[in-house]
Short mmCIF file of C-alpha atoms in Angstrom, two decimals:
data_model
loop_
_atom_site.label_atom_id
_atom_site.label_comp_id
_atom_site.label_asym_id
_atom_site.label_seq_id
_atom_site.Cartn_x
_atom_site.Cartn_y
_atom_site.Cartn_z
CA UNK A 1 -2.69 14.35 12.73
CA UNK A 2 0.18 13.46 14.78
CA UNK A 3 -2.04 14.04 18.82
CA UNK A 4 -5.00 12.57 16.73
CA UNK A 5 -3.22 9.32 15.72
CA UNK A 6 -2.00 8.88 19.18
CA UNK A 7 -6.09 9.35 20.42
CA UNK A 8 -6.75 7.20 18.02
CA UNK A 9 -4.20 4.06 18.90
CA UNK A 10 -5.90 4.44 22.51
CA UNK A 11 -9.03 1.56 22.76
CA UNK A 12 -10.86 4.76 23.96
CA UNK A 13 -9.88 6.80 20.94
CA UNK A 14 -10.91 3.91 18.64
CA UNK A 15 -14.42 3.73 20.74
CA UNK A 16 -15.18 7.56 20.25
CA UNK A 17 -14.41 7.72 16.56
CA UNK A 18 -16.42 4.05 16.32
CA UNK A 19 -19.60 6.22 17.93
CA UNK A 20 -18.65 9.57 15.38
CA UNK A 21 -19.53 6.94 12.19
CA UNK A 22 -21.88 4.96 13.90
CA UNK A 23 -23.74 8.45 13.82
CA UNK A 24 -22.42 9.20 10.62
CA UNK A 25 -20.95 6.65 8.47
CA UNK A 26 -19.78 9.59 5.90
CA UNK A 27 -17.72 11.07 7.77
CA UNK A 28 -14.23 10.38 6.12
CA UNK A 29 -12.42 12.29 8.76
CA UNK A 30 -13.22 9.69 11.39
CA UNK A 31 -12.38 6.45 8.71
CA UNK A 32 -9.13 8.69 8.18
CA UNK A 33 -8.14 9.22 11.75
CA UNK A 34 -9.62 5.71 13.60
CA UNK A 35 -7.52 3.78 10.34
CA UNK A 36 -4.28 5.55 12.30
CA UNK A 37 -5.48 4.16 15.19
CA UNK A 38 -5.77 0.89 14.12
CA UNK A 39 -2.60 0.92 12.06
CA UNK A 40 -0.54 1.76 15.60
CA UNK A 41 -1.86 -0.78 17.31
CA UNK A 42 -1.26 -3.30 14.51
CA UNK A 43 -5.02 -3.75 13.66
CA UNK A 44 -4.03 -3.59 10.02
CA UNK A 45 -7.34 -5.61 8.10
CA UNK A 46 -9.24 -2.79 10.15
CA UNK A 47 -6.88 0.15 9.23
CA UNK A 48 -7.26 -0.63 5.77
CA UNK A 49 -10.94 -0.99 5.75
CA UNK A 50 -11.09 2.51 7.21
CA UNK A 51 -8.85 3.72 4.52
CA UNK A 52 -10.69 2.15 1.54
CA UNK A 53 -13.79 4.12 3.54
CA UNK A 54 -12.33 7.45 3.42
CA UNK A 55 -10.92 6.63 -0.05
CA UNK A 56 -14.45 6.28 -1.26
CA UNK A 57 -15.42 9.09 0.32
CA UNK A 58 -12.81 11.76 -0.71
CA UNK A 59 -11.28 10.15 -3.80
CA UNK A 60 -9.43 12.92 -4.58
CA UNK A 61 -7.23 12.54 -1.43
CA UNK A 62 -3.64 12.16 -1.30
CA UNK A 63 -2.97 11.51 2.17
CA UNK A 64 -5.73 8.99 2.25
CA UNK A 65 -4.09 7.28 -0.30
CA UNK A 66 -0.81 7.46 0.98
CA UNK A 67 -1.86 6.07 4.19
CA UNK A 68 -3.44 2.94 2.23
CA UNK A 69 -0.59 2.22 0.95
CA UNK A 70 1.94 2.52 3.95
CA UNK A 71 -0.66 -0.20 5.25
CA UNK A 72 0.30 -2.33 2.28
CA UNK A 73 3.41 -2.48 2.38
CA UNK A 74 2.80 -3.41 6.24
CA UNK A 75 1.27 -6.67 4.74
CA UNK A 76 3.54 -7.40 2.54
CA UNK A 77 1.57 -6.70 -0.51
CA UNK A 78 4.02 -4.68 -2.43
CA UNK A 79 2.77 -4.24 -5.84
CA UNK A 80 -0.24 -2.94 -4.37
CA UNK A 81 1.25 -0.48 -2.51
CA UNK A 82 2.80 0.97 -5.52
CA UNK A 83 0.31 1.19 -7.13
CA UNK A 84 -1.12 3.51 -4.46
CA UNK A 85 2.14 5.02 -3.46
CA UNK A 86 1.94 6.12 -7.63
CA UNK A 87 -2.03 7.24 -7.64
CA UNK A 88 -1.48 9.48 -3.93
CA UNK A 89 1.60 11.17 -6.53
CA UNK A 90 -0.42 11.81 -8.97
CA UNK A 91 -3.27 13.41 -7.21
CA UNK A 92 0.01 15.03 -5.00
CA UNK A 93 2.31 15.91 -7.86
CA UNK A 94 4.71 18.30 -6.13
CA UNK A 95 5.01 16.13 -2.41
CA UNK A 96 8.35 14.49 -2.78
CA UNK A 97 7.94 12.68 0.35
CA UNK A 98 5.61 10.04 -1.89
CA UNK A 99 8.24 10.04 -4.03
CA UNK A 100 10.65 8.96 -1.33
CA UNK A 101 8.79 6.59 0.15
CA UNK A 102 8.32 4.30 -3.09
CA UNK A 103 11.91 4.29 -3.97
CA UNK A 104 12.50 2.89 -0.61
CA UNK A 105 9.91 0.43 -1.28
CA UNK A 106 11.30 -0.50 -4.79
CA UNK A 107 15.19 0.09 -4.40
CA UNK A 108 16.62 -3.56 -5.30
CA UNK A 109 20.80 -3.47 -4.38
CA UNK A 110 21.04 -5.79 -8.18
CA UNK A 111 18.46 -3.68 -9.78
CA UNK A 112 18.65 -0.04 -8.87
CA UNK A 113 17.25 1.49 -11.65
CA UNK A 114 13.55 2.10 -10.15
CA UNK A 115 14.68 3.70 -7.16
CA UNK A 116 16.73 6.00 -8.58
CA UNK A 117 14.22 6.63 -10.94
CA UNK A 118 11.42 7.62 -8.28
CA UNK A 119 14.23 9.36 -6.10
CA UNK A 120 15.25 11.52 -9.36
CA UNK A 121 11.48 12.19 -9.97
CA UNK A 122 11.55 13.73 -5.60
CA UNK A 123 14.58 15.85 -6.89
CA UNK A 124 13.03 17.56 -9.48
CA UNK A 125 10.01 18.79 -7.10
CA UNK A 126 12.60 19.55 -4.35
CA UNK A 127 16.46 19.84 -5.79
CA UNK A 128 17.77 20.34 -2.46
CA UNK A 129 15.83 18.00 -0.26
CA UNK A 130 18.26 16.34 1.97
CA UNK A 131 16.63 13.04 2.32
CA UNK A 132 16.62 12.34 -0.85
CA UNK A 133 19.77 13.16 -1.21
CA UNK A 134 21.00 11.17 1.43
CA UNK A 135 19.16 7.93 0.21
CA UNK A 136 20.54 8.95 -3.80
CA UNK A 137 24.33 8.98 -2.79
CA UNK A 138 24.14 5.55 -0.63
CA UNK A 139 22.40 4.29 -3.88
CA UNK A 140 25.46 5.27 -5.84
CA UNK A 141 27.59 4.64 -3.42
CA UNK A 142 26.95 0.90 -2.61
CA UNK A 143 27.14 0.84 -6.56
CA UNK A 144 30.71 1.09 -6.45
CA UNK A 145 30.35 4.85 -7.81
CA UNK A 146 31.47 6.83 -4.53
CA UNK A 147 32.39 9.80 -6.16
CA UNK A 148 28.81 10.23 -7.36
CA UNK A 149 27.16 9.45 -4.82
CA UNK A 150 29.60 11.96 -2.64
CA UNK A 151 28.66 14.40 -4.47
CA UNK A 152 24.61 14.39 -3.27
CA UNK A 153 25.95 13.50 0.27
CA UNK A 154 27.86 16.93 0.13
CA UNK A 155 25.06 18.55 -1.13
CA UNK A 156 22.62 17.19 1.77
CA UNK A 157 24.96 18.04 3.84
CA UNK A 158 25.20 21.67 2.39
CA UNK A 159 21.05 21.37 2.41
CA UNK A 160 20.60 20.44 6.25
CA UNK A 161 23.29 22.12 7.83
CA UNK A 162 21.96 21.89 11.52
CA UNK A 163 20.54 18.60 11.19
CA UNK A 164 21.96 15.96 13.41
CA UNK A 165 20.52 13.01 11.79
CA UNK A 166 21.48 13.84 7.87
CA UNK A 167 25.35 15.18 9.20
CA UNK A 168 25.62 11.74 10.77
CA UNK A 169 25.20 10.01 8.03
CA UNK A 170 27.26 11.95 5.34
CA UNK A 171 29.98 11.07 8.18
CA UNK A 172 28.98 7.48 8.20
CA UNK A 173 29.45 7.95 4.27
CA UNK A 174 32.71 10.01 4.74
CA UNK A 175 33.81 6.94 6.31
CA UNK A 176 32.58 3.98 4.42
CA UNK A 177 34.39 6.12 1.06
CA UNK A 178 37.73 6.04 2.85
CA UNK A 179 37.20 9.51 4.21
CA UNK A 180 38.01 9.09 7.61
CA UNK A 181 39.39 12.51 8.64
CA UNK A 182 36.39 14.32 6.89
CA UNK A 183 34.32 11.76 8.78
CA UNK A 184 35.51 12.85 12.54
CA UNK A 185 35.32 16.04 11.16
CA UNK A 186 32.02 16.29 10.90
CA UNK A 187 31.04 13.42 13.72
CA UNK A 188 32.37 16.36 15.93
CA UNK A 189 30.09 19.06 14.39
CA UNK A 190 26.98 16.66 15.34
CA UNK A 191 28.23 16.80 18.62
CA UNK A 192 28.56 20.13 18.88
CA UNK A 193 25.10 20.42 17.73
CA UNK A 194 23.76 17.75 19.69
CA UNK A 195 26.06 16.50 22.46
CA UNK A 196 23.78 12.97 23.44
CA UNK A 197 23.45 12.01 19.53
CA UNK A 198 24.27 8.63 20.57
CA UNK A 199 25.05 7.29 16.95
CA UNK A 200 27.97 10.14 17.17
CA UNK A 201 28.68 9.01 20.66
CA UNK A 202 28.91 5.51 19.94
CA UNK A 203 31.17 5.64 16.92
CA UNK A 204 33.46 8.58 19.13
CA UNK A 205 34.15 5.92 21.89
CA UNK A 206 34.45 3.31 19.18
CA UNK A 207 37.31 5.74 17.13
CA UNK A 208 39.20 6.65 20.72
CA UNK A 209 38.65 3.05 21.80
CA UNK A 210 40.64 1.78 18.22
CA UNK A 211 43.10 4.57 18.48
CA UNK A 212 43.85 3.08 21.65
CA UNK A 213 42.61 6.61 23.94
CA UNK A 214 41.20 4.23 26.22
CA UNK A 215 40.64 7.20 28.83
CA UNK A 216 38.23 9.42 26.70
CA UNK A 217 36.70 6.66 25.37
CA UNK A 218 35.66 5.31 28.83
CA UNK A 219 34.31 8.86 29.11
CA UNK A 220 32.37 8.90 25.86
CA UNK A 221 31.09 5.53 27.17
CA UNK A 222 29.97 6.66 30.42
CA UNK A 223 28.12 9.78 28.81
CA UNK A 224 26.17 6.85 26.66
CA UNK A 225 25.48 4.85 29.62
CA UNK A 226 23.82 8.04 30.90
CA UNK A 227 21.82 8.28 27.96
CA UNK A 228 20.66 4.57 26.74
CA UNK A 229 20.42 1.44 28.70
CA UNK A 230 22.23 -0.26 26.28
#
């Protein structure tokens, strides 16, 4: 739904799919698609209406459901969106994304237990799914238990072995466990995968720049400039 929700966001995207159930109120589609619309442009007492629409409508829906309850936690109505984020799993009972999503939602730095909990529950539908993963060692790992939570960081790594984004931050990890040779290590493997990763490119001139390579971190720096307008 990704062209659809961009449509959607559009004042004439909303105004089509506002004709569609204006002809046909039933359609739970059109709730489904115009409640994207009105989520991206912030509209979110409309989104949700359009979601509790399709939700009456096809019940049975995961996504639906889902998309309710990204919209609560958008308004700050968390338990709510539990609630919902634990229904669209149960209807979905093998999507680990849900799964993922909640123990973001729930993880508590003093009180880790649920997250872990929800993010143990993704890793039994998908053993080797990098984000969760990712998100399980940091949880262990800003507990104080580094080896631990090395251990899943490794194994994301191992999981998503051309992935910029997930190599970056088993670096970032590398380096926040002491790691620091490990972490240029692979820093320079997500440049050689992706040479404008700025997160890479702005800890590289950072690391020249405290080694005191002033020269190639200038360089690095100039190669960001190019890139962001930061």
């Amino acid at each position: 739904f990704g062209k659809a929700q961009v449509f959607a966001g559009k004042a004439e995207g909303i105004g089509t799919l506002s004709q569609i159930l204006a002809a046909d109120e039933g359609n739970a589609a059109a709730h489904y698609i115009r409640g994207l619309g009105y989520s991206q442009s912030d509209d979110l007492s409309k989104a949700l209406a359009d979601f509790e629409a399709a939700h009456r409508l096809q019940p049975g829906s995961a996504e639906i459901v889902f998309a309710r309850g990204m919209i609560q936690v958008r308004r700050g109505e968390k338990d709510l969106a539990v609630a919902d984020y634990d229904l669209a799993q149960r209807l979905a009972p093998q999507d680990a994304s849900i799964a993922i999503e909640k123990a973001e939602l729930v993880y508590d730095p003093k009180a880790p237990a649920a997250a872990l909990a929800a993010l143990n529950d993704a890793l039994r539908m998908e053993p080797a799914n990098p984000l969760a993963l990712r998100r399980r060692g940091w949880i262990y790992g800003e507990g104080g238990d580094w080896a631990r939570g090395r251990a899943d960081m490794e194994a994301a790594a191992n999981a998503a072995p051309d992935d910029p984004e997930t190599l970056y931050d088993v670096a970032v990890y590398r380096a926040h466990a002491e790691d620091v040779i490990g972490a240029r290590s692979l820093m320079d493997r997500v440049l050689r995968l992706q040479p404008d990763y700025l997160p890479a490119l702005r800890d590289r001139a950072r690391l020249l720049s405290d080694d005191g390579r002033y020269a190639p971190a200038l360089k690095v720096a100039g190669t960001i400039l190019g890139e962001s307008s930061l």
